[in-house]
Coordinates of N, CA and C in Angstrom, one line a residue:
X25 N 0.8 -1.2 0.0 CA 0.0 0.0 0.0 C 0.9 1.2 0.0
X26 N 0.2 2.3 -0.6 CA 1.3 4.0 -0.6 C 1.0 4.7 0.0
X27 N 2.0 4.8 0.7 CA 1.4 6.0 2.2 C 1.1 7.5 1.8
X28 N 0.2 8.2 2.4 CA -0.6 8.8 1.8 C 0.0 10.1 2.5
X29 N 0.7 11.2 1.4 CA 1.8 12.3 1.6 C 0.9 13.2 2.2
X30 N -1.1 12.9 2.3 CA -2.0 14.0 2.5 C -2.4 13.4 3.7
X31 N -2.3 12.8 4.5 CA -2.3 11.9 5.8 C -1.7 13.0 7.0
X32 N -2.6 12.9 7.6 CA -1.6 15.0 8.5 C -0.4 13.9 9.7
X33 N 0.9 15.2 9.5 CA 1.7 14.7 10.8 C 1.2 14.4 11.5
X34 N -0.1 15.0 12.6 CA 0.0 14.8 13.7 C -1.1 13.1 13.6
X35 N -1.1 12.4 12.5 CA -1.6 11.0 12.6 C -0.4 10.4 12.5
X36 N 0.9 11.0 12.4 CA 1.7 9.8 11.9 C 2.6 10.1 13.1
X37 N 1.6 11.0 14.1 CA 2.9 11.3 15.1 C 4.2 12.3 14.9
X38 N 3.6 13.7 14.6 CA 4.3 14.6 14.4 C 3.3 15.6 14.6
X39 N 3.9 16.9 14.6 CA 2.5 18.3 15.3 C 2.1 18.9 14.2
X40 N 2.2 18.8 12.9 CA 1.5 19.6 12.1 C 0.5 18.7 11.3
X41 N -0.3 19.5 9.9 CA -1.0 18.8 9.2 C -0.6 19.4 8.1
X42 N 0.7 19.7 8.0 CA 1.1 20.4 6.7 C 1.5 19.1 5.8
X43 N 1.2 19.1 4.3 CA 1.4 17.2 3.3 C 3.0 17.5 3.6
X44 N 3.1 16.2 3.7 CA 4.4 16.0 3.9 C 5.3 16.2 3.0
X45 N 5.1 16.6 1.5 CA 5.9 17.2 0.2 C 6.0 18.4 0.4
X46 N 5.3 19.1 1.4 CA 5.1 20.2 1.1 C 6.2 21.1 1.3
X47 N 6.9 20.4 2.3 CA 8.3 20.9 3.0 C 9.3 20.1 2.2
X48 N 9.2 19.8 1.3 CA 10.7 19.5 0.1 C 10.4 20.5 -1.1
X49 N 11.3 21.1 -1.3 CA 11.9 22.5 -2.1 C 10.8 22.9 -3.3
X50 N 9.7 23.6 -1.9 CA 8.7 24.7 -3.0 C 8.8 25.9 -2.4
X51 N 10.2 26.3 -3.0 CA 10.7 27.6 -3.2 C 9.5 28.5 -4.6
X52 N 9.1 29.4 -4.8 CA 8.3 29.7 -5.5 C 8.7 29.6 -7.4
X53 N 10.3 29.8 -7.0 CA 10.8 29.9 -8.7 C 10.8 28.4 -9.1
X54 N 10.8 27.4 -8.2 CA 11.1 25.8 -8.9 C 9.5 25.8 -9.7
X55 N 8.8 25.9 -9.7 CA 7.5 25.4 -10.5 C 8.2 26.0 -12.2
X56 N 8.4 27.5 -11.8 CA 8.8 28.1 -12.7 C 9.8 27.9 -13.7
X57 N 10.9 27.2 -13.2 CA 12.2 26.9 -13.9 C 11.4 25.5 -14.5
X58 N 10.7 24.3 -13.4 CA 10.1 23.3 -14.2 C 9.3 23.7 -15.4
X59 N 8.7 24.3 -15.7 CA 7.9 24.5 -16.6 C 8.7 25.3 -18.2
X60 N 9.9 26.2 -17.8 CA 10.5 26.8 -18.4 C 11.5 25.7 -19.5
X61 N 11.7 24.7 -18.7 CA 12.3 23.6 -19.3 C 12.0 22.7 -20.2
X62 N 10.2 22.8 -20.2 CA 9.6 21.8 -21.1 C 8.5 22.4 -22.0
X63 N 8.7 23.7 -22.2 CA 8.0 24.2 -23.3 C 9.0 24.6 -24.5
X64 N 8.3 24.1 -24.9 CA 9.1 24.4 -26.9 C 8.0 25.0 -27.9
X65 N 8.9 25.8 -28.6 CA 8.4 26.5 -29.6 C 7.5 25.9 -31.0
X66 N 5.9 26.4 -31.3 CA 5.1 25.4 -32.1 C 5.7 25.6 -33.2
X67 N 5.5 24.4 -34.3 CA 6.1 24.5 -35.7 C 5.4 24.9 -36.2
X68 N 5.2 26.2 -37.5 CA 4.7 26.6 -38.1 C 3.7 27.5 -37.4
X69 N 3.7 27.9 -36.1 CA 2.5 29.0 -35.6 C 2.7 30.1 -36.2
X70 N 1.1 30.9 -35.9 CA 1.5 32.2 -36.1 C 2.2 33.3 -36.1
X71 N 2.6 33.0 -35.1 CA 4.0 33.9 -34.6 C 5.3 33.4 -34.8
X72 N 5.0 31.9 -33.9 CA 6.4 31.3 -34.2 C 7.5 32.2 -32.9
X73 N 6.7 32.5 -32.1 CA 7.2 33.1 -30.8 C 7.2 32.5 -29.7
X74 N 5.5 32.5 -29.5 CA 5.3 31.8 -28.3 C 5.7 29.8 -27.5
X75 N 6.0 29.8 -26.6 CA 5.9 28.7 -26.1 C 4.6 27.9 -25.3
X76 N 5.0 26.6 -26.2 CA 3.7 25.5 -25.6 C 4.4 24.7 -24.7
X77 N 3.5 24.0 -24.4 CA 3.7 22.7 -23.3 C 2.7 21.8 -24.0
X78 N 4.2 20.4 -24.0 CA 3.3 19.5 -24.6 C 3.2 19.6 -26.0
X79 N 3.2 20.8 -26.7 CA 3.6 21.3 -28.4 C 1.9 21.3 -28.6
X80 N 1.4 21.4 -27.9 CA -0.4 22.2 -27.9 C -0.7 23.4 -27.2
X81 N -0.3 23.0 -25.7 CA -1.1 23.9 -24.8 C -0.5 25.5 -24.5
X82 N -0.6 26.7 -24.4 CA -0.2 27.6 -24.6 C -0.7 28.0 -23.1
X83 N 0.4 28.4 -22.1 CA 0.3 28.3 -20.3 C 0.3 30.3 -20.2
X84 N -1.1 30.3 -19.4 CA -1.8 31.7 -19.8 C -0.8 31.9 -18.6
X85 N -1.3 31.5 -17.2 CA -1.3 31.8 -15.8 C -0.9 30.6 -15.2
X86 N -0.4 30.9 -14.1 CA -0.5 29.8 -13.1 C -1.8 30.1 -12.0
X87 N -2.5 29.5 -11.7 CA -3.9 29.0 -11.0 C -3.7 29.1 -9.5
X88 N -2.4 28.1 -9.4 CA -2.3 27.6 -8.2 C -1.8 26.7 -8.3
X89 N -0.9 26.4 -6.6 CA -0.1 25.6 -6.4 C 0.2 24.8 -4.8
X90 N 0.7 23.8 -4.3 CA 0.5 23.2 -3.4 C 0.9 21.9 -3.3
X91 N 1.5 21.0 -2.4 CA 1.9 20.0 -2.1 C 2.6 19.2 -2.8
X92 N 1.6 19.2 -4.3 CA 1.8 17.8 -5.5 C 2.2 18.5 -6.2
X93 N 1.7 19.9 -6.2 CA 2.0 19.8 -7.9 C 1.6 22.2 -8.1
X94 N 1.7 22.1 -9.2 CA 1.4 23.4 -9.7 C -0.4 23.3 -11.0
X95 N -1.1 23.7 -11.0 CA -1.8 24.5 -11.5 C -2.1 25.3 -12.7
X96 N -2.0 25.3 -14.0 CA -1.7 26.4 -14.8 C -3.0 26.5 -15.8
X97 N -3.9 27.6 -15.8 CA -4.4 28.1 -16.9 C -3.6 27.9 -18.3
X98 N -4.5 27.0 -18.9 CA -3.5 27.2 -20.9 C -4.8 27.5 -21.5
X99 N -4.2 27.9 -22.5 CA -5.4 27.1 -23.7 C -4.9 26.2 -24.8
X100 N -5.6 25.2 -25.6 CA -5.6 24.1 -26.1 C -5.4 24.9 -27.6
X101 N -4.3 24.9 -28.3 CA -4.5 25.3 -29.5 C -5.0 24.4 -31.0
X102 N -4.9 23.5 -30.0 CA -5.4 22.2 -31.3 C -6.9 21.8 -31.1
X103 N -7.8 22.7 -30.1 CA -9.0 23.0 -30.0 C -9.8 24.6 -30.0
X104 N -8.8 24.6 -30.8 CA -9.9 26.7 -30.9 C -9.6 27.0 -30.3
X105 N -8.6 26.9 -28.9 CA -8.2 27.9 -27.9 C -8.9 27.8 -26.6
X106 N -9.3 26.5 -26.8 CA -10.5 26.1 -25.4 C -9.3 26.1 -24.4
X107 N -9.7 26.6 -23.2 CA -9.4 27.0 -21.9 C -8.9 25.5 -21.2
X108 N -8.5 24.9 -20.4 CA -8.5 23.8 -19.8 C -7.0 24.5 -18.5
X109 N -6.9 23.1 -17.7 CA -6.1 23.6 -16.8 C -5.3 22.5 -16.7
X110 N -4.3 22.8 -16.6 CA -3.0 21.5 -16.4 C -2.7 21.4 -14.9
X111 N -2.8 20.4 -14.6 CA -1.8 20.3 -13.2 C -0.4 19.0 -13.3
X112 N 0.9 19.9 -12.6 CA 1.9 19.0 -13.4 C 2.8 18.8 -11.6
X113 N 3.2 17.7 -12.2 CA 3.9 17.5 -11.1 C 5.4 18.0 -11.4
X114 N 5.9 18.6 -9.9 CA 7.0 19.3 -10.0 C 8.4 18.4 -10.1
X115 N 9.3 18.7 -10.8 CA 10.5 17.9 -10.5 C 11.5 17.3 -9.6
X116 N 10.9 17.9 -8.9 CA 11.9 17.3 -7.2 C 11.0 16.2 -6.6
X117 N 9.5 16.1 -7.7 CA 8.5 14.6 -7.4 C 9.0 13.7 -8.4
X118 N 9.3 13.7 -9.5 CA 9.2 13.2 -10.4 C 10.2 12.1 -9.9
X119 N 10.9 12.0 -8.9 CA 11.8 10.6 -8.7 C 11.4 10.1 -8.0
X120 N 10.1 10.6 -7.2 CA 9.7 9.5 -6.1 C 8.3 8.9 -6.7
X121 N 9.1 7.4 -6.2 CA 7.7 6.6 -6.8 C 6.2 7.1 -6.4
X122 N 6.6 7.3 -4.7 CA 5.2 7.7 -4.3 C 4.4 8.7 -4.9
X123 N 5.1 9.8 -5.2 CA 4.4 10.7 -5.8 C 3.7 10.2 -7.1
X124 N 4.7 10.0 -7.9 CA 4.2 9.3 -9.1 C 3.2 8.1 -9.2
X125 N 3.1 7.7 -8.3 CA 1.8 6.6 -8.3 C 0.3 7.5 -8.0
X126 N 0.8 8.5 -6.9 CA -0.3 9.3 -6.6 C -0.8 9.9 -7.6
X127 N 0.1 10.8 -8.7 CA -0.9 11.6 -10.0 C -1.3 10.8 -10.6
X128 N -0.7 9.6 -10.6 CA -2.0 8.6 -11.8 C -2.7 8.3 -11.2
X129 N -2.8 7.7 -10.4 CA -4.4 7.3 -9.5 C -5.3 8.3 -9.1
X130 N -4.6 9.8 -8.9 CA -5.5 10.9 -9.1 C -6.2 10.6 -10.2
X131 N -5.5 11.2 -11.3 CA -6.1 11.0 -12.6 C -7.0 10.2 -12.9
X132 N -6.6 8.9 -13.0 CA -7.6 7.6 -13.2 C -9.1 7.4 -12.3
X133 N -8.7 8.3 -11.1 CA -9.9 8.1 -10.0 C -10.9 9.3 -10.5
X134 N -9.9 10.5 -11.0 CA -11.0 11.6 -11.2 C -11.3 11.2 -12.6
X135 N -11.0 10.8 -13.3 CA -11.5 10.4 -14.9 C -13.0 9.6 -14.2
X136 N -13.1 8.8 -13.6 CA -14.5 7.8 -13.5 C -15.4 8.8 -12.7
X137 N -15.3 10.0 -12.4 CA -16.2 10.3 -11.3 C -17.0 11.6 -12.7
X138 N -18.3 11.7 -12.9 CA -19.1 12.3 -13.7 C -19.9 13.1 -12.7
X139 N -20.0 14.6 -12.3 CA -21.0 15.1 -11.8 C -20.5 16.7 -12.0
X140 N -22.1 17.3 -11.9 CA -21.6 18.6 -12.5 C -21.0 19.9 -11.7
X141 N -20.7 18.8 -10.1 CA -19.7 19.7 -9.2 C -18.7 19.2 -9.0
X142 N -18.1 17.9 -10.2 CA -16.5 17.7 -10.6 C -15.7 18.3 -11.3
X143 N -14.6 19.0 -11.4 CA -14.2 18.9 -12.5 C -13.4 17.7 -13.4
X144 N -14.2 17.9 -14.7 CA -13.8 16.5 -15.8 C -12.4 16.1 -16.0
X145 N -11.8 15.6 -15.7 CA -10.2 15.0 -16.4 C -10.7 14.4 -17.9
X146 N -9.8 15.4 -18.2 CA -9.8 14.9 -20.3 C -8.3 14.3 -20.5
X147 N -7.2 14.2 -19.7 CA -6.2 13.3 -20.3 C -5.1 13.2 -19.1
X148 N -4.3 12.8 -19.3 CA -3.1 12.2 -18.5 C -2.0 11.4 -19.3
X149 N -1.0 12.2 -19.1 CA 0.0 11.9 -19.7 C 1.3 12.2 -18.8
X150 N 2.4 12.1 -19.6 CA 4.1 12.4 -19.3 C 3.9 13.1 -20.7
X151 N 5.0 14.2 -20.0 CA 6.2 15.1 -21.3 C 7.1 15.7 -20.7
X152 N 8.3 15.5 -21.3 CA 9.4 15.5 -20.9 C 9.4 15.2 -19.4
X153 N 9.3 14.2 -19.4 CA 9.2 13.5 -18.0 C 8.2 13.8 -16.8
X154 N 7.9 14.6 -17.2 CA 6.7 15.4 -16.7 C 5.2 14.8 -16.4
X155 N 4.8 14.4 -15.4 CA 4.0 14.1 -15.5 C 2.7 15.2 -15.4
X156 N 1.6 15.3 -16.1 CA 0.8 16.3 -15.9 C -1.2 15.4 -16.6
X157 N -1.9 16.5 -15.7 CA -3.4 16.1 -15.7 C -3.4 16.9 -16.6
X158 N -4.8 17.0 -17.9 CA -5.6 18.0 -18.3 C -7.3 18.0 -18.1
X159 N -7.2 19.0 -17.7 CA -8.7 19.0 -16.6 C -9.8 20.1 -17.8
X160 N -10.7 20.2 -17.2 CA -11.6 21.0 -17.3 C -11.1 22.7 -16.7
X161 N -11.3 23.6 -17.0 CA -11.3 25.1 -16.3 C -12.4 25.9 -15.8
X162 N -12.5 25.4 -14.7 CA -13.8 26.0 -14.4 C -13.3 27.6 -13.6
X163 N -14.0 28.6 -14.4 CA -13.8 30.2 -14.0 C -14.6 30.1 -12.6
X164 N -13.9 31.1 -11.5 CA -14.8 31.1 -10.4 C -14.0 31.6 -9.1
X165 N -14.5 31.3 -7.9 CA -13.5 31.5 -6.9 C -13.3 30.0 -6.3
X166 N -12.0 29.6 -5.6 CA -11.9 28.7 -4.6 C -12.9 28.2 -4.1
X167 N -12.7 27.3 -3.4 CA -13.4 26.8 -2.1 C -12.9 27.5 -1.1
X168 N -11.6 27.6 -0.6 CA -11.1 28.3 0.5 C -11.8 29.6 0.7
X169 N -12.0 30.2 -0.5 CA -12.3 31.7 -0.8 C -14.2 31.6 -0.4
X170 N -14.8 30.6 -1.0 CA -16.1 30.4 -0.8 C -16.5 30.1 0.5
X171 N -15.9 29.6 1.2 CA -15.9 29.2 2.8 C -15.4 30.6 3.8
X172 N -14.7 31.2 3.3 CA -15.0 32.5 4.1 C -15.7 33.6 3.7
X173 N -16.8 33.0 2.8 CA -18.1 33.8 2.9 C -19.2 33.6 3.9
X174 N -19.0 32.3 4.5 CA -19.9 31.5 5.6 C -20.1 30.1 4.6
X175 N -21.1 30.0 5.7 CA -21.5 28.5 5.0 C -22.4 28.2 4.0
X176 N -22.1 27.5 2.9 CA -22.3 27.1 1.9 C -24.0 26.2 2.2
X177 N -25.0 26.9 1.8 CA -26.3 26.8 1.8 C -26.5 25.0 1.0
X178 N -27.7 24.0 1.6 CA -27.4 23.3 1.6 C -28.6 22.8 0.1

């Protein structure tokens, strides 16, 4: 079984509830330098400027970030420009198995679940070693953000 990095210290007998990745090197520029590394220039675009990820996705924003992984607003250029959201796991995961077992089972578990307060997983893959989800982008605020409005009417 894979011990679960979102399991809080103080169950494993330690004082916080902070994921246990969370405290290996997310300095704010590492998402940045990872991502910097594995976008390449499209063949034949428009411009012939910009950088993709993946040699589709064109990375608007970063969304958000946290434990596993980073967040990024793209759009899909090999779909009209449709919006979706990548989440990629950072390099300093990419050598532990554990991690690596966890975005695919993320993935695969969120791919089976259908409801219209999920968001959809449309793929899962590796690039350049990279492992990364492509989700759905749903516009809006957080949960964190929604919960300090009060409570969420039932």
């Amino acid at each position: 079984m894979i011990d679960n990095p979102y399991q809080s210290k103080k169950s494993r007998g330690q004082a916080t509830d902070t994921p246990r990745f969370a405290t290996e090197n997310t300095c704010a520029g590492a998402f940045e330098d990872d991502l910097k590394k594995r976008v390449t220039k499209p063949e034949g675009g428009a411009s012939g400027t910009e950088d993709l990820f993946a040699g589709r996705y064109r990375i608007l924003r970063e969304l958000g970030s946290g434990g596993m992984g980073v967040v990024y607003l793209v759009e899909d250029t090999q779909l009209e420009g449709e919006r979706r959201a990548i989440k990629m796991l950072p390099s300093y995961l990419q050598k532990k198995e554990e991690a690596l077992k966890l975005i695919a089972r993320e993935a695969k578990n969120a791919q089976k679940l259908h409801h219209p307060h999920i968001v959809c997983v449309r793929h899962y893959a590796k690039y350049k070693g990279t492992p990364y989800i492509v989700m759905d982008y749903i516009d809006g605020i957080t949960l964190r953000e929604k919960l300090k409005q009060g409570p969420i009417p039932e």
